[in-house]
Amino acid sequence: LVQDWLQVCDQAHTRCQLKAIATFPARLIEITDWNAGLLRLAKGDACGEKYTTLSYRWGDTASSSYVTNKSNVDARHERFSLNSLPRTIRDAIHVTHLLGLRFIWIDAVCIIQDSHEDWSTEGARMDQIYTRSYLTISADTSPDTKAGFLRKRDMLGWSTCIHPTLLTPWDGATPGGQYGTWPGTTLDNSRLTGIAVPPGPRAICSGVAPAKKLTDTSILGDRGWILQERVLSRRTLHWSEFEISWECNELIASE
């Protein structure tokens, strides 16, 4: 599904195409050997390839021993282990790999955290980093880097109900018929959406908010950087509690 969204966006969305931007990030995480869980910091301007970005919450910065600093940056240019990173970051790298991409930019790893000079340089071009990014992965439900977002979801199921009327009846729908509903919803007229899914007499009564509302009210919503990351990204893949959703300059979609 995500590959389909990407393909349509690549081929048909003129507003999502990369404009001429010369600046690359100074560093990108490169997946050098996925099976062995090996990564390295690559020079951003040397790769010349597509990269993803991660939008997330750090959480407790006191436990951020995984970050890049002056003492480990040289070693990380050689190699470092995927398992040395917290789960949310590992999940984003996993998604990048599943999409067939090799590079991802994550601020905690790609900026030297104890270097004021590096922060000044990279922070000043954060807008270009997210604009150039091929895809931003948004960990909407992860409160910190430990939680991750590739976890078992609350999958939507069906239950059977009898309802006398429909707000938007379709041909063949009869009062008192059996219709499928999402669990946890009420069956009064104010909630029944009456969405026709022919063939067969079925109505969907959904207690799940629309994708855009879920992303707008996610725990990333109160994060200072989120406005820049979301507005400037050409494409964003949102991971919510219930589903994956897509947001680009021309389309909002969900599972």
PDB file of C-alpha atoms in Angstrom:
ATOM      1  CA  LEU A   1       0.000   0.000   0.000  1.00  0.00           C
ATOM      2  CA  VAL A   2       2.752   2.458   0.933  1.00  0.00           C
ATOM      3  CA  GLN A   3       4.631   1.587  -2.249  1.00  0.00           C
ATOM      4  CA  ASP A   4       1.446   2.326  -4.213  1.00  0.00           C
ATOM      5  CA  TRP A   5       1.109   5.738  -2.550  1.00  0.00           C
ATOM      6  CA  LEU A   6       4.753   6.487  -3.316  1.00  0.00           C
ATOM      7  CA  GLN A   7       4.424   5.386  -6.925  1.00  0.00           C
ATOM      8  CA  VAL A   8       1.345   7.522  -7.558  1.00  0.00           C
ATOM      9  CA  CYS A   9       2.972  10.499  -5.856  1.00  0.00           C
ATOM     10  CA  ASP A  10       6.200  10.074  -7.833  1.00  0.00           C
ATOM     11  CA  GLN A  11       4.460   9.757 -11.167  1.00  0.00           C
ATOM     12  CA  ALA A  12       1.410  11.988 -10.903  1.00  0.00           C
ATOM     13  CA  HIS A  13       1.834  14.658  -8.215  1.00  0.00           C
ATOM     14  CA  THR A  14       3.564  17.672  -9.713  1.00  0.00           C
ATOM     15  CA  ARG A  15       3.416  19.597  -6.420  1.00  0.00           C
ATOM     16  CA  CYS A  16       5.388  16.844  -4.666  1.00  0.00           C
ATOM     17  CA  GLN A  17       8.387  16.857  -6.987  1.00  0.00           C
ATOM     18  CA  LEU A  18      11.724  18.031  -5.635  1.00  0.00           C
ATOM     19  CA  LYS A  19      12.653  21.556  -6.590  1.00  0.00           C
ATOM     20  CA  ALA A  20      16.293  22.502  -7.176  1.00  0.00           C
ATOM     21  CA  ILE A  21      17.876  22.551  -3.724  1.00  0.00           C
ATOM     22  CA  ALA A  22      21.648  22.268  -3.538  1.00  0.00           C
ATOM     23  CA  THR A  23      22.088  21.640   0.177  1.00  0.00           C
ATOM     24  CA  PHE A  24      22.325  18.104   1.557  1.00  0.00           C
ATOM     25  CA  PRO A  25      22.578  17.240   5.244  1.00  0.00           C
ATOM     26  CA  ALA A  26      26.164  16.930   6.409  1.00  0.00           C
ATOM     27  CA  ARG A  27      25.561  13.291   7.364  1.00  0.00           C
ATOM     28  CA  LEU A  28      23.089  10.517   6.661  1.00  0.00           C
ATOM     29  CA  ILE A  29      22.669   7.124   8.274  1.00  0.00           C
ATOM     30  CA  GLU A  30      23.456   4.485   5.661  1.00  0.00           C
ATOM     31  CA  ILE A  31      22.214   0.908   5.948  1.00  0.00           C
ATOM     32  CA  THR A  32      25.338  -0.971   4.899  1.00  0.00           C
ATOM     33  CA  ASP A  33      24.363  -4.537   5.882  1.00  0.00           C
ATOM     34  CA  TRP A  34      20.791  -5.066   6.991  1.00  0.00           C
ATOM     35  CA  ASN A  35      21.178  -8.762   7.802  1.00  0.00           C
ATOM     36  CA  ALA A  36      24.112  -8.003  10.096  1.00  0.00           C
ATOM     37  CA  GLY A  37      22.448  -4.884  11.507  1.00  0.00           C
ATOM     38  CA  LEU A  38      25.314  -2.629  10.451  1.00  0.00           C
ATOM     39  CA  LEU A  39      25.097   1.089   9.744  1.00  0.00           C
ATOM     40  CA  ARG A  40      27.491   3.948   9.149  1.00  0.00           C
ATOM     41  CA  LEU A  41      27.398   7.716   8.948  1.00  0.00           C
ATOM     42  CA  ALA A  42      27.820   8.722   5.315  1.00  0.00           C
ATOM     43  CA  LYS A  43      28.543  12.185   3.989  1.00  0.00           C
ATOM     44  CA  GLY A  44      25.242  13.589   2.832  1.00  0.00           C
ATOM     45  CA  ASP A  45      26.567  15.434  -0.203  1.00  0.00           C
ATOM     46  CA  ALA A  46      28.438  12.354  -1.402  1.00  0.00           C
ATOM     47  CA  CYS A  47      25.513   9.935  -1.551  1.00  0.00           C
ATOM     48  CA  GLY A  48      23.344  11.811  -4.048  1.00  0.00           C
ATOM     49  CA  GLU A  49      20.468   9.434  -3.326  1.00  0.00           C
ATOM     50  CA  LYS A  50      16.985   9.535  -1.833  1.00  0.00           C
ATOM     51  CA  TYR A  51      16.760   9.587   1.939  1.00  0.00           C
ATOM     52  CA  THR A  52      13.992   9.478   4.524  1.00  0.00           C
ATOM     53  CA  THR A  53      13.615  11.593   7.660  1.00  0.00           C
ATOM     54  CA  LEU A  54      12.081  10.828  11.051  1.00  0.00           C
ATOM     55  CA  SER A  55       9.625  13.008  12.955  1.00  0.00           C
ATOM     56  CA  TYR A  56       9.527  11.876  16.585  1.00  0.00           C
ATOM     57  CA  ARG A  57       9.810  12.795  20.258  1.00  0.00           C
ATOM     58  CA  TRP A  58      13.088  12.328  22.088  1.00  0.00           C
ATOM     59  CA  GLY A  59      11.465  11.891  25.496  1.00  0.00           C
ATOM     60  CA  ASP A  60      13.900  11.680  28.402  1.00  0.00           C
ATOM     61  CA  THR A  61      17.088  13.271  27.072  1.00  0.00           C
ATOM     62  CA  ALA A  62      19.005  12.225  30.185  1.00  0.00           C
ATOM     63  CA  SER A  63      19.115   8.652  28.860  1.00  0.00           C
ATOM     64  CA  SER A  64      20.160   9.577  25.330  1.00  0.00           C
ATOM     65  CA  SER A  65      23.434   7.649  25.324  1.00  0.00           C
ATOM     66  CA  TYR A  66      22.766   6.630  21.717  1.00  0.00           C
ATOM     67  CA  VAL A  67      23.341  10.098  20.240  1.00  0.00           C
ATOM     68  CA  THR A  68      26.296  11.080  18.084  1.00  0.00           C
ATOM     69  CA  ASN A  69      28.880  13.232  19.827  1.00  0.00           C
ATOM     70  CA  LYS A  70      32.487  14.275  19.383  1.00  0.00           C
ATOM     71  CA  SER A  71      33.767  11.096  21.003  1.00  0.00           C
ATOM     72  CA  ASN A  72      32.009   8.628  18.690  1.00  0.00           C
ATOM     73  CA  VAL A  73      31.436  10.455  15.400  1.00  0.00           C
ATOM     74  CA  ASP A  74      34.648   9.193  13.770  1.00  0.00           C
ATOM     75  CA  ALA A  75      33.887   5.596  14.718  1.00  0.00           C
ATOM     76  CA  ARG A  76      30.349   5.938  13.387  1.00  0.00           C
ATOM     77  CA  HIS A  77      31.705   7.036  10.019  1.00  0.00           C
ATOM     78  CA  GLU A  78      33.233   3.556   9.886  1.00  0.00           C
ATOM     79  CA  ARG A  79      30.313   1.546  11.263  1.00  0.00           C
ATOM     80  CA  PHE A  80      27.967   1.103  14.222  1.00  0.00           C
ATOM     81  CA  SER A  81      25.241  -1.317  15.216  1.00  0.00           C
ATOM     82  CA  LEU A  82      21.521  -0.941  14.647  1.00  0.00           C
ATOM     83  CA  ASN A  83      20.996  -2.506  18.078  1.00  0.00           C
ATOM     84  CA  SER A  84      22.845   0.391  19.730  1.00  0.00           C
ATOM     85  CA  LEU A  85      19.903   2.656  18.885  1.00  0.00           C
ATOM     86  CA  PRO A  86      16.542   2.911  20.692  1.00  0.00           C
ATOM     87  CA  ARG A  87      13.447   1.261  19.305  1.00  0.00           C
ATOM     88  CA  THR A  88      11.734   4.243  17.638  1.00  0.00           C
ATOM     89  CA  ILE A  89      14.877   4.993  15.651  1.00  0.00           C
ATOM     90  CA  ARG A  90      15.365   1.307  14.805  1.00  0.00           C
ATOM     91  CA  ASP A  91      11.773   1.127  13.571  1.00  0.00           C
ATOM     92  CA  ALA A  92      12.293   4.120  11.275  1.00  0.00           C
ATOM     93  CA  ILE A  93      15.432   2.534   9.838  1.00  0.00           C
ATOM     94  CA  HIS A  94      13.473  -0.702   9.359  1.00  0.00           C
ATOM     95  CA  VAL A  95      10.748   1.117   7.395  1.00  0.00           C
ATOM     96  CA  THR A  96      13.419   2.795   5.270  1.00  0.00           C
ATOM     97  CA  HIS A  97      14.890  -0.619   4.467  1.00  0.00           C
ATOM     98  CA  LEU A  98      11.467  -2.117   3.654  1.00  0.00           C
ATOM     99  CA  LEU A  99      10.904   0.693   1.147  1.00  0.00           C
ATOM    100  CA  GLY A 100      14.122  -0.244  -0.625  1.00  0.00           C
ATOM    101  CA  LEU A 101      16.005   2.860   0.506  1.00  0.00           C
ATOM    102  CA  ARG A 102      19.463   3.012   2.088  1.00  0.00           C
ATOM    103  CA  PHE A 103      19.655   6.414   3.761  1.00  0.00           C
ATOM    104  CA  ILE A 104      17.795   8.161   6.574  1.00  0.00           C
ATOM    105  CA  TRP A 105      18.360  11.432   8.415  1.00  0.00           C
ATOM    106  CA  ILE A 106      17.656  11.531  12.171  1.00  0.00           C
ATOM    107  CA  ASP A 107      18.803  14.575  14.126  1.00  0.00           C
ATOM    108  CA  ALA A 108      20.011  12.694  17.231  1.00  0.00           C
ATOM    109  CA  VAL A 109      22.371  10.577  15.143  1.00  0.00           C
ATOM    110  CA  CYS A 110      23.235  12.837  12.206  1.00  0.00           C
ATOM    111  CA  ILE A 111      24.052  16.003  14.184  1.00  0.00           C
ATOM    112  CA  ILE A 112      26.999  16.071  16.604  1.00  0.00           C
ATOM    113  CA  GLN A 113      25.037  16.791  19.758  1.00  0.00           C
ATOM    114  CA  ASP A 114      27.828  18.334  21.838  1.00  0.00           C
ATOM    115  CA  SER A 115      29.070  20.564  19.011  1.00  0.00           C
ATOM    116  CA  HIS A 116      27.599  24.060  18.997  1.00  0.00           C
ATOM    117  CA  GLU A 117      29.139  24.665  15.588  1.00  0.00           C
ATOM    118  CA  ASP A 118      27.543  21.569  14.057  1.00  0.00           C
ATOM    119  CA  TRP A 119      24.152  22.370  15.559  1.00  0.00           C
ATOM    120  CA  SER A 120      24.346  25.924  14.222  1.00  0.00           C
ATOM    121  CA  THR A 121      25.161  24.703  10.724  1.00  0.00           C
ATOM    122  CA  GLU A 122      22.697  21.824  10.526  1.00  0.00           C
ATOM    123  CA  GLY A 123      19.931  23.579  12.436  1.00  0.00           C
ATOM    124  CA  ALA A 124      20.057  26.486  10.005  1.00  0.00           C
ATOM    125  CA  ARG A 125      19.293  24.211   7.067  1.00  0.00           C
ATOM    126  CA  MET A 126      16.695  22.010   8.758  1.00  0.00           C
ATOM    127  CA  ASP A 127      14.075  23.364   6.366  1.00  0.00           C
ATOM    128  CA  GLN A 128      16.051  22.172   3.351  1.00  0.00           C
ATOM    129  CA  ILE A 129      16.738  18.797   4.967  1.00  0.00           C
ATOM    130  CA  TYR A 130      13.019  18.062   5.309  1.00  0.00           C
ATOM    131  CA  THR A 131      12.126  19.567   1.943  1.00  0.00           C
ATOM    132  CA  ARG A 132      14.738  17.445   0.180  1.00  0.00           C
ATOM    133  CA  SER A 133      13.690  14.295   2.056  1.00  0.00           C
ATOM    134  CA  TYR A 134      11.983  11.705  -0.133  1.00  0.00           C
ATOM    135  CA  LEU A 135       9.657  10.712   2.723  1.00  0.00           C
ATOM    136  CA  THR A 136       9.174  11.691   6.366  1.00  0.00           C
ATOM    137  CA  ILE A 137       8.275   8.870   8.740  1.00  0.00           C
ATOM    138  CA  SER A 138       6.130  10.244  11.566  1.00  0.00           C
ATOM    139  CA  ALA A 139       6.002   8.254  14.824  1.00  0.00           C
ATOM    140  CA  ASP A 140       2.670   9.759  15.866  1.00  0.00           C
ATOM    141  CA  THR A 141       2.004   7.528  18.878  1.00  0.00           C
ATOM    142  CA  SER A 142       5.522   7.146  20.293  1.00  0.00           C
ATOM    143  CA  PRO A 143       6.056   9.276  23.426  1.00  0.00           C
ATOM    144  CA  ASP A 144       9.821   8.762  23.307  1.00  0.00           C
ATOM    145  CA  THR A 145      12.592   6.942  21.488  1.00  0.00           C
ATOM    146  CA  LYS A 146      12.119   3.780  23.576  1.00  0.00           C
ATOM    147  CA  ALA A 147       8.489   3.063  22.684  1.00  0.00           C
ATOM    148  CA  GLY A 148       8.811   2.367  18.977  1.00  0.00           C
ATOM    149  CA  PHE A 149       5.921   2.425  16.538  1.00  0.00           C
ATOM    150  CA  LEU A 150       6.092  -0.931  14.706  1.00  0.00           C
ATOM    151  CA  ARG A 151       3.998  -2.716  17.288  1.00  0.00           C
ATOM    152  CA  LYS A 152       0.798  -4.729  17.323  1.00  0.00           C
ATOM    153  CA  ARG A 153      -2.105  -2.457  16.500  1.00  0.00           C
ATOM    154  CA  ASP A 154      -5.698  -2.452  17.713  1.00  0.00           C
ATOM    155  CA  MET A 155      -7.040  -4.078  14.585  1.00  0.00           C
ATOM    156  CA  LEU A 156     -10.543  -3.150  13.553  1.00  0.00           C
ATOM    157  CA  GLY A 157     -13.076  -5.987  13.498  1.00  0.00           C
ATOM    158  CA  TRP A 158     -16.717  -6.437  12.648  1.00  0.00           C
ATOM    159  CA  SER A 159     -19.821  -7.069  14.723  1.00  0.00           C
ATOM    160  CA  THR A 160     -23.399  -7.589  13.582  1.00  0.00           C
ATOM    161  CA  CYS A 161     -26.244  -5.229  14.395  1.00  0.00           C
ATOM    162  CA  ILE A 162     -29.863  -4.642  13.506  1.00  0.00           C
ATOM    163  CA  HIS A 163     -30.737  -1.056  12.668  1.00  0.00           C
ATOM    164  CA  PRO A 164     -34.150   0.153  11.466  1.00  0.00           C
ATOM    165  CA  THR A 165     -33.023   3.123   9.366  1.00  0.00           C
ATOM    166  CA  LEU A 166     -30.020   4.389   7.451  1.00  0.00           C
ATOM    167  CA  LEU A 167     -28.967   7.988   6.961  1.00  0.00           C
ATOM    168  CA  THR A 168     -27.846   7.223   3.414  1.00  0.00           C
ATOM    169  CA  PRO A 169     -29.688   4.094   2.267  1.00  0.00           C
ATOM    170  CA  TRP A 170     -28.643   2.403  -0.956  1.00  0.00           C
ATOM    171  CA  ASP A 171     -30.517   0.168  -3.403  1.00  0.00           C
ATOM    172  CA  GLY A 172     -31.349  -3.100  -1.693  1.00  0.00           C
ATOM    173  CA  ALA A 173     -30.867  -1.873   1.884  1.00  0.00           C
ATOM    174  CA  THR A 174     -33.901  -2.724   4.012  1.00  0.00           C
ATOM    175  CA  PRO A 175     -35.013  -1.500   7.461  1.00  0.00           C
ATOM    176  CA  GLY A 176     -34.328  -4.160  10.074  1.00  0.00           C
ATOM    177  CA  GLY A 177     -31.580  -5.760   8.016  1.00  0.00           C
ATOM    178  CA  GLN A 178     -28.255  -6.935   9.369  1.00  0.00           C
ATOM    179  CA  TYR A 179     -25.336  -4.533   8.967  1.00  0.00           C
ATOM    180  CA  GLY A 180     -21.723  -4.711  10.048  1.00  0.00           C
ATOM    181  CA  THR A 181     -20.377  -2.115  12.469  1.00  0.00           C
ATOM    182  CA  TRP A 182     -17.044  -1.372  14.074  1.00  0.00           C
ATOM    183  CA  PRO A 183     -16.999  -2.486  17.732  1.00  0.00           C
ATOM    184  CA  GLY A 184     -17.297   0.132  20.434  1.00  0.00           C
ATOM    185  CA  THR A 185     -19.729   2.375  18.572  1.00  0.00           C
ATOM    186  CA  THR A 186     -23.311   3.387  19.297  1.00  0.00           C
ATOM    187  CA  LEU A 187     -26.104   2.629  16.879  1.00  0.00           C
ATOM    188  CA  ASP A 188     -28.158   5.814  16.976  1.00  0.00           C
ATOM    189  CA  ASN A 189     -28.770   7.859  13.844  1.00  0.00           C
ATOM    190  CA  SER A 190     -26.235  10.499  14.852  1.00  0.00           C
ATOM    191  CA  ARG A 191     -23.398   7.963  14.702  1.00  0.00           C
ATOM    192  CA  LEU A 192     -24.448   5.695  11.845  1.00  0.00           C
ATOM    193  CA  THR A 193     -22.623   6.880   8.767  1.00  0.00           C
ATOM    194  CA  GLY A 194     -24.586   4.805   6.287  1.00  0.00           C
ATOM    195  CA  ILE A 195     -21.646   4.249   3.948  1.00  0.00           C
ATOM    196  CA  ALA A 196     -22.669   1.880   1.154  1.00  0.00           C
ATOM    197  CA  VAL A 197     -20.273  -0.971   0.436  1.00  0.00           C
ATOM    198  CA  PRO A 198     -22.075  -2.927  -2.305  1.00  0.00           C
ATOM    199  CA  PRO A 199     -22.751  -5.679  -3.092  1.00  0.00           C
ATOM    200  CA  GLY A 200     -24.714  -6.768  -0.047  1.00  0.00           C
ATOM    201  CA  PRO A 201     -26.585  -4.877   2.676  1.00  0.00           C
ATOM    202  CA  ARG A 202     -23.764  -3.555   4.852  1.00  0.00           C
ATOM    203  CA  ALA A 203     -23.329  -0.289   6.745  1.00  0.00           C
ATOM    204  CA  ILE A 204     -20.131   0.938   8.377  1.00  0.00           C
ATOM    205  CA  CYS A 205     -20.401   2.591  11.780  1.00  0.00           C
ATOM    206  CA  SER A 206     -16.877   3.735  12.550  1.00  0.00           C
ATOM    207  CA  GLY A 207     -15.626   4.926  15.926  1.00  0.00           C
ATOM    208  CA  VAL A 208     -12.194   5.749  14.509  1.00  0.00           C
ATOM    209  CA  ALA A 209     -11.504   9.385  13.730  1.00  0.00           C
ATOM    210  CA  PRO A 210     -10.472  10.398  10.191  1.00  0.00           C
ATOM    211  CA  ALA A 211      -6.755  10.090   9.463  1.00  0.00           C
ATOM    212  CA  LYS A 212      -6.128  13.837   9.411  1.00  0.00           C
ATOM    213  CA  LYS A 213      -7.772  14.307  12.818  1.00  0.00           C
ATOM    214  CA  LEU A 214      -5.662  11.495  14.280  1.00  0.00           C
ATOM    215  CA  THR A 215      -2.458  13.127  13.026  1.00  0.00           C
ATOM    216  CA  ASP A 216      -3.524  16.628  14.067  1.00  0.00           C
ATOM    217  CA  THR A 217      -4.209  15.492  17.641  1.00  0.00           C
ATOM    218  CA  SER A 218      -1.313  13.032  18.023  1.00  0.00           C
ATOM    219  CA  ILE A 219       1.281  13.344  20.786  1.00  0.00           C
ATOM    220  CA  LEU A 220       3.606  14.972  18.267  1.00  0.00           C
ATOM    221  CA  GLY A 221       1.175  17.866  18.018  1.00  0.00           C
ATOM    222  CA  ASP A 222       2.641  19.736  21.000  1.00  0.00           C
ATOM    223  CA  ARG A 223       6.220  19.355  19.804  1.00  0.00           C
ATOM    224  CA  GLY A 224       7.864  22.596  18.701  1.00  0.00           C
ATOM    225  CA  TRP A 225       9.596  21.188  15.632  1.00  0.00           C
ATOM    226  CA  ILE A 226       6.541  19.369  14.295  1.00  0.00           C
ATOM    227  CA  LEU A 227       5.093  22.307  12.366  1.00  0.00           C
ATOM    228  CA  GLN A 228       8.271  22.747  10.340  1.00  0.00           C
ATOM    229  CA  GLU A 229       8.719  19.029   9.755  1.00  0.00           C
ATOM    230  CA  ARG A 230       5.134  18.468   8.669  1.00  0.00           C
ATOM    231  CA  VAL A 231       4.712  21.552   6.493  1.00  0.00           C
ATOM    232  CA  LEU A 232       8.049  21.268   4.713  1.00  0.00           C
ATOM    233  CA  SER A 233       7.969  17.514   4.073  1.00  0.00           C
ATOM    234  CA  ARG A 234       6.749  16.659   0.588  1.00  0.00           C
ATOM    235  CA  ARG A 235       5.432  13.293   1.774  1.00  0.00           C
ATOM    236  CA  THR A 236       4.706  12.033   5.294  1.00  0.00           C
ATOM    237  CA  LEU A 237       3.879   8.502   6.387  1.00  0.00           C
ATOM    238  CA  HIS A 238       2.024   8.587   9.723  1.00  0.00           C
ATOM    239  CA  TRP A 239       1.992   5.665  12.160  1.00  0.00           C
ATOM    240  CA  SER A 240      -1.023   5.942  14.462  1.00  0.00           C
ATOM    241  CA  GLU A 241      -2.483   3.558  17.027  1.00  0.00           C
ATOM    242  CA  PHE A 242      -4.937   2.101  14.514  1.00  0.00           C
ATOM    243  CA  GLU A 243      -3.540   2.532  11.028  1.00  0.00           C
ATOM    244  CA  ILE A 244      -0.962   3.940   8.656  1.00  0.00           C
ATOM    245  CA  SER A 245      -1.914   7.124   6.847  1.00  0.00           C
ATOM    246  CA  TRP A 246      -0.394   9.177   4.068  1.00  0.00           C
ATOM    247  CA  GLU A 247      -0.065  12.927   3.677  1.00  0.00           C
ATOM    248  CA  CYS A 248       1.530  14.737   0.746  1.00  0.00           C
ATOM    249  CA  ASN A 249       1.006  18.008  -1.092  1.00  0.00           C
ATOM    250  CA  GLU A 250      -1.824  16.533  -3.166  1.00  0.00           C
ATOM    251  CA  LEU A 251      -3.323  13.630  -1.206  1.00  0.00           C
ATOM    252  CA  ILE A 252      -4.410  12.527   2.263  1.00  0.00           C
ATOM    253  CA  ALA A 253      -5.183   8.802   2.471  1.00  0.00           C
ATOM    254  CA  SER A 254      -5.293   5.951   4.978  1.00  0.00           C
ATOM    255  CA  GLU A 255      -5.663   2.213   5.188  1.00  0.00           C
TER     256      GLU A 255
END
